[in-house]
Coordinates of C-alpha atoms and ligand atoms in Angstrom, one line a residue:
M1 CA 26.8 -104.4 157.2
F2 CA 28.4 -105.9 154.0
G3 CA 30.9 -104.0 151.9
Y4 CA 31.9 -101.4 154.4
T5 CA 34.0 -101.4 157.6
G6 CA 31.4 -99.1 159.2
K7 CA 34.2 -96.9 160.5
I8 CA 35.3 -93.4 159.6
A9 CA 38.3 -92.0 161.3
R10 CA 38.5 -88.3 162.1
I11 CA 42.1 -87.1 162.7
D12 CA 42.7 -83.6 164.1
L13 CA 46.3 -82.8 163.4
S14 CA 46.2 -79.6 165.5
S15 CA 45.4 -81.4 168.7
G16 CA 46.7 -84.8 167.8
K17 CA 43.3 -86.3 168.7
T18 CA 41.6 -89.1 166.7
K19 CA 38.0 -90.2 166.8
I20 CA 36.2 -93.1 165.2
E21 CA 32.7 -92.3 163.8
A22 CA 30.0 -94.7 162.8
F23 CA 27.0 -94.1 160.4
P24 CA 23.9 -96.2 159.8
E25 CA 23.5 -98.3 156.7
E26 CA 20.9 -95.8 155.4
W27 CA 23.6 -93.1 155.3
Y28 CA 26.0 -95.4 153.4
R29 CA 23.2 -96.2 151.0
Q30 CA 22.5 -92.5 150.4
Y31 CA 26.1 -91.5 149.8
M32 CA 27.7 -94.8 148.9
G33 CA 31.4 -93.8 148.7
G34 CA 34.1 -91.8 147.0
R35 CA 33.1 -88.3 146.0
N36 CA 29.7 -88.4 147.7
I37 CA 31.1 -89.3 151.1
G38 CA 33.7 -86.6 150.8
L39 CA 31.2 -84.0 149.6
Y40 CA 28.9 -84.8 152.5
F41 CA 31.5 -83.8 155.0
L42 CA 32.8 -80.8 153.1
L43 CA 29.3 -79.4 152.7
K44 CA 28.3 -80.1 156.3
E45 CA 31.5 -79.0 158.0
L46 CA 33.4 -76.5 155.8
K47 CA 32.6 -72.8 156.0
P48 CA 32.4 -71.1 152.6
K49 CA 35.3 -68.9 151.5
I50 CA 38.0 -70.4 153.8
D51 CA 41.6 -70.4 152.6
P52 CA 42.2 -73.9 151.1
L53 CA 45.7 -73.9 152.5
S54 CA 44.6 -72.9 156.0
L55 CA 44.0 -75.2 158.9
N56 CA 40.3 -74.7 158.4
N57 CA 40.3 -76.9 155.2
K58 CA 39.7 -80.6 155.5
L59 CA 41.2 -83.4 153.5
I60 CA 39.1 -86.5 153.0
F61 CA 40.2 -89.9 151.8
S62 CA 37.2 -92.1 150.9
T63 CA 36.4 -95.5 149.5
S64 CA 33.2 -97.3 148.5
M65 CA 31.6 -100.7 149.2
L66 CA 33.5 -102.1 146.1
T67 CA 37.0 -101.0 147.2
G68 CA 39.1 -103.9 148.2
T69 CA 36.6 -106.6 146.9
P70 CA 38.0 -109.1 144.3
I71 CA 36.3 -107.2 141.5
P72 CA 38.7 -105.9 138.8
G73 CA 38.8 -102.1 138.9
S74 CA 37.9 -102.0 142.6
S75 CA 41.3 -100.5 143.5
R76 CA 40.5 -96.9 143.6
Y77 CA 40.0 -94.3 146.3
S78 CA 39.0 -90.6 146.3
V79 CA 40.6 -87.6 147.8
V80 CA 38.3 -84.6 148.3
S81 CA 38.9 -81.1 149.7
K82 CA 38.6 -77.4 148.7
S83 CA 41.1 -76.9 145.9
P84 CA 43.9 -74.3 146.2
L85 CA 44.1 -74.4 142.4
T86 CA 40.5 -73.6 141.5
G87 CA 39.2 -72.1 144.7
G88 CA 36.3 -74.5 144.4
Y89 CA 35.6 -78.2 144.8
G90 CA 38.7 -80.3 144.6
E91 CA 38.7 -84.0 143.9
A92 CA 41.1 -86.7 142.5
E93 CA 41.2 -90.5 142.4
A94 CA 43.9 -93.0 142.1
G95 CA 44.2 -96.8 141.8
G96 CA 47.0 -99.1 142.9
W97 CA 46.8 -100.7 146.4
F98 CA 46.3 -97.8 148.9
G99 CA 42.5 -97.8 148.8
P100 CA 42.0 -101.5 149.4
E101 CA 44.7 -101.5 152.1
L102 CA 43.0 -98.6 153.9
K103 CA 39.9 -100.7 154.1
A104 CA 41.9 -103.7 155.2
A105 CA 43.3 -101.4 157.9
G106 CA 39.8 -100.9 159.1
F107 CA 38.4 -97.7 157.7
D108 CA 36.0 -96.6 154.9
A109 CA 37.2 -93.0 155.0
L110 CA 39.6 -90.6 156.8
I111 CA 38.7 -87.0 157.6
I112 CA 41.9 -85.0 158.2
E113 CA 41.5 -81.7 160.0
G114 CA 43.8 -78.9 161.4
K115 CA 47.5 -78.6 161.0
A116 CA 50.3 -80.4 162.7
K117 CA 52.9 -78.2 164.5
V118 CA 55.8 -80.2 162.9
P119 CA 55.9 -82.5 159.9
V120 CA 54.1 -85.8 160.6
Y121 CA 52.8 -88.9 158.9
L122 CA 49.9 -91.2 159.8
W123 CA 50.4 -94.9 160.6
I124 CA 47.0 -96.7 160.3
H125 CA 47.0 -100.4 161.0
N126 CA 44.3 -102.8 161.9
G127 CA 42.0 -100.2 163.4
Q128 CA 44.8 -98.2 165.1
I129 CA 45.9 -94.7 164.2
E130 CA 49.2 -93.2 165.2
I131 CA 50.6 -89.8 164.4
K132 CA 54.3 -90.1 163.8
N133 CA 57.1 -87.6 163.4
A134 CA 58.1 -87.0 159.7
G135 CA 60.9 -84.5 160.3
L136 CA 63.4 -86.8 158.6
L137 CA 61.1 -87.3 155.6
W138 CA 60.6 -83.6 154.9
G139 CA 62.4 -82.6 151.7
K140 CA 62.9 -86.2 150.6
T141 CA 61.8 -87.6 147.2
T142 CA 58.8 -89.9 147.3
G143 CA 61.0 -92.9 146.6
D144 CA 63.3 -92.2 149.5
A145 CA 60.4 -91.4 151.8
Q146 CA 58.6 -94.6 151.0
R147 CA 61.8 -96.6 151.8
M148 CA 62.3 -94.7 155.1
I149 CA 58.7 -95.3 156.3
R150 CA 58.7 -99.0 155.4
K151 CA 62.1 -99.4 157.2
E152 CA 60.9 -97.5 160.3
L153 CA 57.7 -99.6 160.5
G154 CA 59.6 -102.8 159.5
D155 CA 57.2 -104.0 156.8
D156 CA 57.6 -103.8 153.0
R157 CA 53.9 -104.6 152.5
I158 CA 52.8 -101.2 153.9
R159 CA 51.0 -99.0 151.3
I160 CA 51.8 -95.3 151.4
A161 CA 50.0 -92.3 149.9
Q162 CA 52.2 -89.2 150.2
I163 CA 53.2 -85.8 148.9
G164 CA 56.7 -85.0 147.7
P165 CA 58.7 -81.8 148.0
S166 CA 56.3 -80.0 145.7
G167 CA 53.4 -80.6 148.1
E168 CA 55.6 -79.4 150.9
K169 CA 56.3 -76.2 148.9
L170 CA 52.5 -75.7 148.4
I171 CA 52.7 -75.8 144.6
K172 CA 49.1 -75.3 143.5
Y173 CA 49.1 -78.4 141.4
A174 CA 51.0 -80.7 143.7
C175 CA 49.5 -84.2 143.8
I176 CA 49.3 -87.2 146.1
V177 CA 51.1 -90.3 145.0
N178 CA 50.7 -93.9 146.2
E179 CA 53.2 -96.7 145.6
L180 CA 55.2 -94.0 143.7
V181 CA 53.2 -94.5 140.5
H182 CA 49.5 -94.1 141.2
V183 CA 48.5 -90.5 141.4
S184 CA 45.6 -88.4 142.7
G185 CA 46.7 -85.7 140.3
R186 CA 44.3 -82.9 139.8
C187 CA 43.2 -79.9 141.9
G188 CA 46.4 -79.4 143.9
L189 CA 45.3 -81.7 146.8
G190 CA 49.0 -82.4 147.5
A191 CA 49.4 -78.7 148.5
V192 CA 46.4 -79.1 151.0
M193 CA 48.2 -82.1 152.6
G194 CA 51.5 -80.1 152.6
A195 CA 49.8 -77.1 154.3
K196 CA 48.7 -79.5 157.1
N197 CA 52.3 -80.6 157.6
L198 CA 51.2 -84.1 156.7
R199 CA 53.8 -85.8 154.6
A200 CA 52.3 -89.3 154.2
I201 CA 49.7 -91.8 155.2
A202 CA 50.9 -95.4 155.7
V203 CA 48.3 -98.2 155.9
H204 CA 48.3 -101.9 156.5
G205 CA 45.8 -104.4 157.7
N206 CA 44.2 -107.8 157.3
Q207 CA 40.5 -107.1 157.5
K208 CA 38.6 -108.6 154.5
V209 CA 35.6 -106.9 152.9
K210 CA 32.5 -108.9 153.8
L211 CA 30.5 -109.9 150.7
A212 CA 26.7 -110.6 150.8
D213 CA 27.0 -113.0 147.8
S214 CA 30.5 -114.2 147.2
T215 CA 29.5 -116.8 144.7
K216 CA 28.1 -114.1 142.4
I217 CA 31.2 -111.9 142.8
K218 CA 33.4 -114.9 142.0
S219 CA 31.4 -115.5 138.8
L220 CA 31.7 -111.8 137.7
V221 CA 35.5 -111.9 138.4
K222 CA 35.8 -115.2 136.5
W223 CA 33.9 -113.8 133.5
F224 CA 36.0 -110.7 133.3
T225 CA 39.3 -112.6 133.6
Q226 CA 38.3 -114.9 130.8
H227 CA 37.1 -112.2 128.5
Y228 CA 39.1 -109.0 128.8
K229 CA 41.7 -110.1 126.3
D230 CA 39.0 -110.8 123.7
H231 CA 37.7 -107.2 123.9
P232 CA 39.2 -105.1 121.2
G233 CA 39.7 -102.0 123.4
C234 CA 40.8 -103.8 126.5
S235 CA 43.3 -106.1 124.8
V236 CA 45.1 -103.0 123.3
L237 CA 45.0 -101.4 126.7
H238 CA 46.7 -104.5 128.2
D239 CA 49.3 -104.4 125.5
L240 CA 50.1 -100.7 125.3
G241 CA 48.4 -98.9 128.2
T242 CA 46.6 -95.7 127.5
A243 CA 49.5 -94.6 125.2
K244 CA 47.6 -96.7 122.6
N245 CA 45.6 -93.5 122.0
V246 CA 48.5 -91.4 120.5
I247 CA 48.4 -92.6 116.9
P248 CA 44.6 -93.0 116.5
L249 CA 44.0 -89.5 117.9
D250 CA 46.7 -88.1 115.6
E251 CA 45.0 -89.8 112.6
V252 CA 41.7 -88.2 113.3
G253 CA 43.2 -84.8 113.9
M254 CA 42.6 -84.8 117.7
L255 CA 46.1 -85.1 119.2
P256 CA 46.5 -81.7 120.9
T257 CA 49.7 -80.1 119.6
E258 CA 51.7 -77.0 120.5
N259 CA 49.3 -75.7 123.1
F260 CA 46.1 -76.7 121.3
R261 CA 47.0 -74.7 118.2
K262 CA 47.0 -77.9 116.0
G263 CA 45.4 -81.3 116.1
S264 CA 48.2 -83.3 114.6
F265 CA 51.8 -83.8 115.6
K266 CA 54.5 -84.7 113.0
H267 CA 56.4 -86.8 115.6
A268 CA 53.3 -88.7 116.9
A269 CA 54.9 -92.0 116.1
R270 CA 58.0 -91.3 118.1
I271 CA 55.9 -90.8 121.3
S272 CA 53.4 -93.5 120.7
G273 CA 52.7 -96.5 122.9
E274 CA 54.1 -98.7 120.2
E275 CA 57.4 -96.8 120.2
I276 CA 57.6 -96.7 124.0
K277 CA 57.0 -100.4 124.1
K278 CA 59.9 -101.0 121.6
S279 CA 62.4 -98.5 123.0
I280 CA 62.2 -97.8 126.8
R281 CA 59.5 -100.0 128.3
I282 CA 60.7 -102.6 130.7
K283 CA 57.5 -104.1 132.0
M284 CA 53.7 -103.6 132.5
S285 CA 52.0 -103.6 135.9
G286 CA 48.6 -102.6 137.2
C287 CA 46.4 -102.3 140.2
Y288 CA 45.0 -104.5 142.9
A289 CA 42.7 -107.3 141.7
C290 CA 42.9 -106.3 138.0
P291 CA 44.3 -108.5 135.3
V292 CA 44.4 -105.7 132.6
R293 CA 47.7 -104.4 133.9
C294 CA 47.8 -101.2 131.8
K295 CA 50.6 -99.3 133.6
P296 CA 54.0 -99.1 131.9
Y297 CA 57.4 -98.9 133.6
V298 CA 60.2 -97.4 131.6
A299 CA 64.0 -97.0 132.0
A300 CA 66.5 -95.0 129.9
Q301 CA 70.1 -93.8 130.1
E302 CA 70.3 -91.2 127.3
P303 CA 69.7 -88.4 126.7
F304 CA 68.2 -88.5 130.2
K305 CA 68.6 -91.1 132.9
V306 CA 65.2 -92.3 133.8
N307 CA 64.6 -94.2 137.0
P308 CA 62.0 -97.1 136.5
E309 CA 60.9 -97.0 140.1
Y310 CA 58.5 -94.2 139.2
G311 CA 56.6 -96.1 136.5
G312 CA 56.2 -94.6 133.1
P313 CA 54.2 -92.0 131.1
E314 CA 50.6 -92.8 130.2
Y315 CA 48.6 -91.0 127.5
E316 CA 47.7 -87.8 129.4
T317 CA 51.4 -87.3 130.4
I318 CA 52.6 -88.1 126.8
G319 CA 50.1 -85.5 125.5
A320 CA 51.0 -82.9 128.1
F321 CA 54.8 -83.1 127.8
G322 CA 54.9 -84.4 124.3
S323 CA 52.6 -83.1 121.5
I324 CA 51.3 -80.2 123.5
C325 CA 54.9 -79.0 124.1
G326 CA 55.8 -80.1 120.6
V327 CA 58.3 -82.5 122.1
G328 CA 58.8 -85.7 120.0
D329 CA 61.3 -87.4 122.4
A330 CA 59.9 -90.2 124.5
V331 CA 62.9 -90.2 126.8
A332 CA 62.4 -86.4 127.6
I333 CA 58.7 -87.1 128.3
A334 CA 59.7 -90.1 130.6
K335 CA 62.1 -87.9 132.4
A336 CA 59.5 -85.1 133.0
H337 CA 57.1 -87.9 134.2
E338 CA 59.8 -89.2 136.6
I339 CA 60.4 -85.8 138.1
C340 CA 56.6 -85.3 138.7
N341 CA 56.2 -88.6 140.5
K342 CA 59.4 -88.1 142.5
Y343 CA 58.5 -84.6 143.6
G344 CA 54.7 -85.0 143.6
L345 CA 53.4 -82.8 140.8
D346 CA 50.4 -83.3 138.5
T347 CA 51.9 -84.1 135.0
I348 CA 48.9 -82.6 133.1
S349 CA 49.0 -79.2 134.8
T350 CA 52.9 -79.1 134.6
G351 CA 53.0 -80.0 130.9
L352 CA 50.3 -77.5 130.0
T353 CA 51.9 -74.8 132.1
I354 CA 55.2 -75.3 130.2
A355 CA 53.3 -75.2 126.8
F356 CA 51.8 -71.9 128.0
V357 CA 55.4 -70.6 128.8
M358 CA 56.5 -71.7 125.3
E359 CA 53.7 -69.8 123.6
C360 CA 54.3 -66.7 125.8
F361 CA 58.0 -66.9 124.8
Q362 CA 57.1 -67.2 121.2
Q363 CA 54.7 -64.2 121.5
R364 CA 57.5 -62.2 123.2
L365 CA 55.5 -61.8 126.4
L366 CA 58.4 -63.6 128.2
K367 CA 62.1 -62.9 127.7
K368 CA 65.2 -65.1 128.0
E369 CA 66.3 -63.1 131.1
E370 CA 62.9 -63.9 132.8
V371 CA 63.1 -67.6 132.1
G372 CA 66.8 -68.0 132.3
F373 CA 67.2 -69.7 128.9
E374 CA 65.5 -69.8 125.5
V375 CA 62.3 -71.8 125.3
S376 CA 60.5 -73.1 122.2
F377 CA 58.0 -75.7 121.2
G378 CA 59.8 -78.9 120.5
D379 CA 62.7 -78.3 122.9
G380 CA 62.8 -81.3 125.2
D381 CA 65.8 -80.0 127.2
S382 CA 64.0 -76.8 128.3
M383 CA 60.8 -78.8 128.9
V384 CA 62.6 -81.1 131.4
K385 CA 64.5 -78.1 133.0
L386 CA 61.2 -76.2 133.5
T387 CA 59.6 -79.3 135.1
E388 CA 62.4 -79.5 137.6
M389 CA 62.2 -75.7 138.3
I390 CA 58.5 -75.9 139.0
A391 CA 58.9 -78.9 141.2
K392 CA 61.4 -77.1 143.3
R393 CA 60.0 -73.5 142.9
E394 CA 63.3 -72.4 141.5
G395 CA 63.6 -69.2 139.3
I396 CA 60.5 -68.7 137.1
G397 CA 59.3 -72.1 138.5
D398 CA 58.2 -70.1 141.6
L399 CA 55.8 -68.1 139.6
L400 CA 54.6 -71.0 137.5
A401 CA 53.9 -73.0 140.7
E402 CA 51.0 -70.7 141.4
G403 CA 49.1 -72.0 138.3
M404 CA 48.6 -70.6 134.8
V405 CA 46.0 -68.0 135.7
E406 CA 48.1 -66.5 138.5
A407 CA 51.2 -66.6 136.3
A408 CA 49.4 -65.0 133.4
K409 CA 48.3 -62.1 135.6
K410 CA 51.9 -61.3 136.4
I411 CA 53.4 -62.0 132.9
D412 CA 51.1 -59.8 130.7
H413 CA 47.4 -59.1 130.5
D414 CA 47.5 -60.7 127.0
A415 CA 49.0 -63.9 128.4
L416 CA 45.7 -65.3 129.7
K417 CA 44.6 -66.1 126.2
Y418 CA 47.4 -68.7 125.9
A419 CA 46.4 -70.4 129.2
M420 CA 44.4 -73.5 128.2
Q421 CA 42.3 -73.9 131.3
V422 CA 38.9 -73.7 132.9
K423 CA 38.5 -72.6 136.5
G424 CA 42.3 -72.5 136.7
Q425 CA 42.6 -76.2 135.9
A426 CA 44.7 -77.0 132.8
F427 CA 43.1 -78.8 129.9
S428 CA 43.9 -82.5 129.6
A429 CA 45.1 -84.0 126.3
H430 CA 41.8 -84.0 124.5
E431 CA 40.9 -81.6 121.7
P432 CA 37.3 -80.3 122.2
R433 CA 37.0 -79.1 118.6
G434 CA 36.8 -82.7 117.5
K435 CA 34.3 -83.8 120.2
W436 CA 32.0 -81.0 121.3
G437 CA 30.6 -83.0 124.3
V438 CA 34.2 -82.8 125.8
A439 CA 34.0 -79.0 125.5
L440 CA 30.8 -79.0 127.5
G441 CA 32.5 -81.4 130.0
Y442 CA 35.5 -79.1 130.4
A443 CA 33.2 -76.1 131.0
V444 CA 30.7 -77.6 133.5
S445 CA 33.1 -79.9 135.4
P446 CA 33.1 -78.8 139.1
T447 CA 36.9 -79.3 139.2
G448 CA 37.7 -77.3 136.0
A449 CA 38.8 -78.7 132.6
D450 CA 38.4 -82.4 133.1
H451 CA 38.0 -84.9 130.2
L452 CA 36.6 -87.5 132.5
Q453 CA 33.2 -85.9 132.9
A454 CA 31.4 -88.1 130.4
A455 CA 32.3 -90.6 127.7
H456 CA 33.6 -88.9 124.5
D457 CA 31.2 -88.2 121.7
V458 CA 33.0 -90.1 119.0
W459 CA 31.9 -93.4 120.3
F460 CA 28.2 -92.6 119.9
T461 CA 28.0 -91.4 116.3
K462 CA 27.0 -94.8 114.7
K463 CA 25.8 -98.2 115.6
A464 CA 28.3 -101.0 116.3
D465 CA 29.3 -103.7 113.9
K466 CA 27.5 -107.0 114.8
D467 CA 30.7 -108.6 115.9
R468 CA 31.9 -105.3 117.6
K469 CA 35.3 -105.7 116.1
R470 CA 35.4 -102.2 114.7
I471 CA 33.8 -100.2 117.5
P472 CA 34.8 -101.4 120.9
I473 CA 32.3 -99.1 122.6
S474 CA 28.9 -98.7 121.3
L475 CA 25.6 -97.0 121.5
E476 CA 23.9 -100.4 122.1
D477 CA 25.6 -100.6 125.5
L478 CA 23.8 -97.4 126.5
A479 CA 20.3 -98.7 125.6
P480 CA 19.5 -99.3 129.3
L481 CA 19.8 -95.5 129.8
G482 CA 17.2 -94.9 127.1
I483 CA 19.8 -93.7 124.5
V484 CA 19.3 -95.5 121.2
D485 CA 20.0 -93.0 118.4
P486 CA 23.5 -91.9 117.2
V487 CA 24.4 -88.2 117.8
P488 CA 26.9 -86.3 115.6
V489 CA 30.2 -85.1 117.0
E490 CA 30.1 -81.4 115.9
Y491 CA 26.7 -80.7 117.5
L492 CA 25.6 -79.4 120.9
G493 CA 21.8 -79.6 120.4
P494 CA 19.3 -81.2 122.8
E495 CA 20.1 -84.8 121.9
K496 CA 23.8 -84.2 122.6
V497 CA 23.1 -82.4 125.9
R498 CA 20.9 -85.3 127.0
L499 CA 23.5 -87.9 126.0
F500 CA 26.2 -85.9 127.9
M501 CA 24.1 -85.5 131.0
Y502 CA 23.2 -89.2 131.3
L503 CA 26.8 -90.2 130.7
Q504 CA 27.9 -87.6 133.3
F505 CA 25.7 -89.3 135.8
L506 CA 27.3 -92.6 134.9
W507 CA 30.9 -91.3 135.1
S508 CA 30.1 -89.6 138.4
L509 CA 28.9 -93.0 139.6
Y510 CA 32.3 -94.5 138.8
N511 CA 33.8 -91.8 141.2
V512 CA 31.2 -92.6 143.8
L513 CA 31.9 -96.3 143.5
D514 CA 35.7 -95.7 143.1
L515 CA 35.6 -98.1 140.2
C516 CA 38.1 -97.8 137.3
I517 CA 36.4 -96.6 134.2
F518 CA 38.4 -99.0 132.1
V519 CA 36.6 -102.1 133.3
G520 CA 33.0 -101.3 132.2
V521 CA 30.5 -99.4 130.1
P522 CA 30.9 -96.7 128.7
E523 CA 34.7 -96.7 128.4
Y524 CA 34.8 -100.4 127.4
S525 CA 31.8 -102.7 127.1
L526 CA 33.2 -105.4 129.5
F527 CA 31.1 -105.0 132.6
S528 CA 27.7 -103.9 131.4
L529 CA 25.4 -101.4 133.1
N530 CA 23.5 -104.3 134.6
D531 CA 26.8 -105.8 135.8
L532 CA 27.4 -102.6 137.8
V533 CA 24.0 -103.1 139.5
S534 CA 24.9 -106.8 140.1
M535 CA 28.2 -105.9 141.7
V536 CA 26.7 -103.4 144.2
R537 CA 23.9 -105.9 145.0
S538 CA 26.2 -108.8 145.5
V539 CA 28.7 -106.9 147.7
T540 CA 26.1 -105.1 149.9
G541 CA 23.0 -107.3 149.7
W542 CA 20.9 -104.3 148.8
Q543 CA 18.1 -104.7 146.3
T544 CA 19.5 -101.8 144.3
S545 CA 18.8 -100.8 140.7
L546 CA 20.3 -98.8 137.9
W547 CA 18.0 -95.9 138.8
E548 CA 19.3 -95.8 142.4
L549 CA 22.9 -95.9 141.2
L550 CA 22.5 -93.2 138.6
K551 CA 20.8 -91.0 141.1
A552 CA 23.9 -91.4 143.3
G553 CA 26.0 -90.2 140.4
E554 CA 23.7 -87.3 139.8
R555 CA 23.7 -86.5 143.5
G556 CA 27.5 -86.2 143.4
I557 CA 27.4 -83.7 140.5
T558 CA 24.8 -81.5 142.1
M559 CA 26.6 -81.6 145.5
A560 CA 29.8 -80.5 143.9
R561 CA 27.9 -77.7 142.1
C562 CA 26.5 -76.6 145.4
F563 CA 30.0 -76.5 146.9
N564 CA 31.1 -74.2 144.1
V565 CA 28.0 -72.0 144.3
R566 CA 28.7 -71.4 148.0
E567 CA 32.2 -70.3 146.9
G568 CA 30.7 -67.7 144.5
F569 CA 31.0 -69.7 141.3
G570 CA 28.3 -69.3 138.5
R571 CA 27.9 -69.3 134.8
G572 CA 30.9 -67.0 134.4
N573 CA 33.1 -69.9 135.7
D574 CA 31.8 -72.3 133.1
R575 CA 33.9 -70.6 130.4
L576 CA 36.2 -72.0 127.8
P577 CA 39.3 -70.3 126.4
E578 CA 38.7 -68.3 123.2
R579 CA 41.0 -70.7 121.3
V580 CA 38.4 -73.4 121.1
F581 CA 36.0 -71.1 119.2
Q582 CA 38.8 -70.4 116.7
P583 CA 39.8 -72.6 113.8
L584 CA 42.0 -75.6 114.6
G585 CA 45.3 -75.6 112.7
G586 CA 46.8 -78.7 111.1
G587 CA 45.5 -82.3 110.9
V588 CA 42.4 -83.6 109.3
L589 CA 40.2 -81.3 111.4
E590 CA 42.0 -78.2 110.2
G591 CA 39.7 -75.2 110.3
K592 CA 37.2 -76.7 112.7
S593 CA 35.9 -74.7 115.7
I594 CA 33.1 -74.8 118.2
D595 CA 30.1 -72.7 117.5
K596 CA 30.0 -70.2 120.4
E597 CA 26.3 -69.6 120.2
E598 CA 25.5 -73.3 120.1
F599 CA 27.8 -73.7 123.1
E600 CA 26.0 -71.0 125.1
Q601 CA 22.6 -72.5 124.3
A602 CA 23.8 -76.0 125.3
L603 CA 25.0 -74.6 128.6
T604 CA 21.6 -73.1 129.4
L605 CA 19.9 -76.3 128.3
Y606 CA 22.2 -78.4 130.4
Y607 CA 21.4 -76.2 133.5
E608 CA 17.7 -76.7 132.8
M609 CA 17.9 -80.5 132.3
M610 CA 19.9 -80.7 135.6
G611 CA 17.2 -78.8 137.5
W612 CA 19.5 -75.8 138.0
E613 CA 18.6 -72.1 137.4
R614 CA 19.0 -71.4 133.7
K615 CA 20.7 -68.0 134.3
N616 CA 23.5 -69.0 136.7
G617 CA 23.4 -72.8 137.2
V618 CA 22.4 -72.7 140.9
P619 CA 20.6 -76.0 141.8
K620 CA 16.9 -75.4 142.5
K621 CA 15.6 -76.3 146.0
A622 CA 13.2 -78.8 144.4
K623 CA 16.1 -80.6 142.7
L624 CA 18.0 -80.8 146.0
H625 CA 14.9 -82.3 147.7
E626 CA 14.5 -84.7 144.8
L627 CA 18.0 -85.9 145.3
G628 CA 17.5 -86.2 149.1
I629 CA 20.0 -83.4 149.8
G630 CA 17.5 -80.7 150.8
W631 CA 19.7 -80.0 153.9
I632 CA 22.2 -78.1 151.7
K633 CA 21.9 -74.4 152.2
L634 CA 22.8 -72.1 149.3
Ligands
SF4_1 S1 42.3 -101.2 133.9 FE1 44.4 -100.4 134.4 S2 44.0 -98.6 135.6 FE2 42.1 -99.8 135.7 S3 42.3 -101.0 137.5 FE3 43.1 -102.2 135.8 S4 45.3 -101.9 135.8 FE4 44.4 -100.3 137.1

């Protein structure tokens, strides 16, 4: 079989037993990789309603046929489990080097079960799996733990995915970090790993991914390497990273500010990619096999000392700790980012939780005695202090570590309206009142408020210039999906729902293929839709098609919905906070809000287009059969 190792490792931490499982090529073709492989095992093996932090939960690390090939963007891997934050389907992806190294070590996926009696880490190398004592690592920062593991195993090339002290303390939005800077951030999967007493997974190997047509792959890689700098979106990404988005979003009134009350931030320039490049950035780096190198590393001495070993803040982190907390100090943001990577916390959830505290404080729902000090929007010192308190579960940090919804229940029944979240998952730094498709994405995402459900509406409101200089992403690139007409931003009618749904299939496909969204359509028009088909064909030798791949994307969304339905989720969980139906303050979109009735109609229409029950969004049996997953019992 090309593209895969053909081996999946099952590791039972309770008994210490490991098993290698093999599946036929047809199985791989049906589920392909990433989220779909993870969901297959969760739906087959997990009983509904289990405690996500009990030994009954499973944690799955999975890759695809593309992972570890020379294709730019093929660096990613998925982590899948039941989320302790949402109580539903949990998933997160990260780039870097861990995913390719896991395949080089001989495995397409790891299924981790049970709970170790004492802290352990896994050492996976060239087909071998060892469970090693991690007693000395427990309580250590991620940087120290990485150094200790590499020293113990005697090799600096070992790649490590690990939790930090926040995962050990079961913080509901603890993350998993690889190489200290690449983060599987959302859904609290670091807490699942902590609950299993599993501190880290170290991988190393020299197995190469077998390619069916290496000549074709070489030509795709060559084309990308020669052209990425000519692309208007990708060249800025190369120069500034995703922090490039700060100023453009502020200009169009969509830079979420002060807990989503405003769409423009007076200090946007101070926290922009341009400013970070000038003031604290020391270098750019990236992921395995990718020339784009969009990841910043920063260092600072004052007003906070920032350690460059933990990388630097990207757009989501800048939005979360910066404009959303009203903080216009790039060094304070960089410090909060460092703490998160050092302790293993999701920066988005942490920043939004702090913004929630700031608003509760302003509304007098929280007092100085409860927090320990005064808190206000714009105060970088208290923002950094609260980040550290959450990371260590100190003082009010212990309550906030349970997530915004649980914290709101204890603070005041009025506090929930200041929690910008869906299904318990905090909003990311994208203002839905300026792009209504993102509102639909936040609502229906199986993992809660997630801006990466589908490409954002603003790109599809007009046709591209002939030379594509002005619009780096264009409607024309979506023509193979049958989408040819522009659709307005403030609109949730049938054309928008159709556009959203097709794009959701495509973005789900990226998480099935574990491919970075920055290397192809629709995020940037470098690799075309047909190039995606060509990649999978050339790696596997399958005579695949865009149809087959999009169906794999759709299968992933519906499997995730099935998981949530089994947990008791329905239409009532596809809810947005009231704030998005109220007028936005500040910025060029001042006064804009989402029409609630139009949103409700769009939700019903989306369920129907997906082949789900219109009332509650339960996938119909016929749809499950159509997707080849009729075995799922609801
Ligand atoms: S575009 Fe950036 S995030 Fe994506 S693979 Fe390349 S370096 Fe990594």
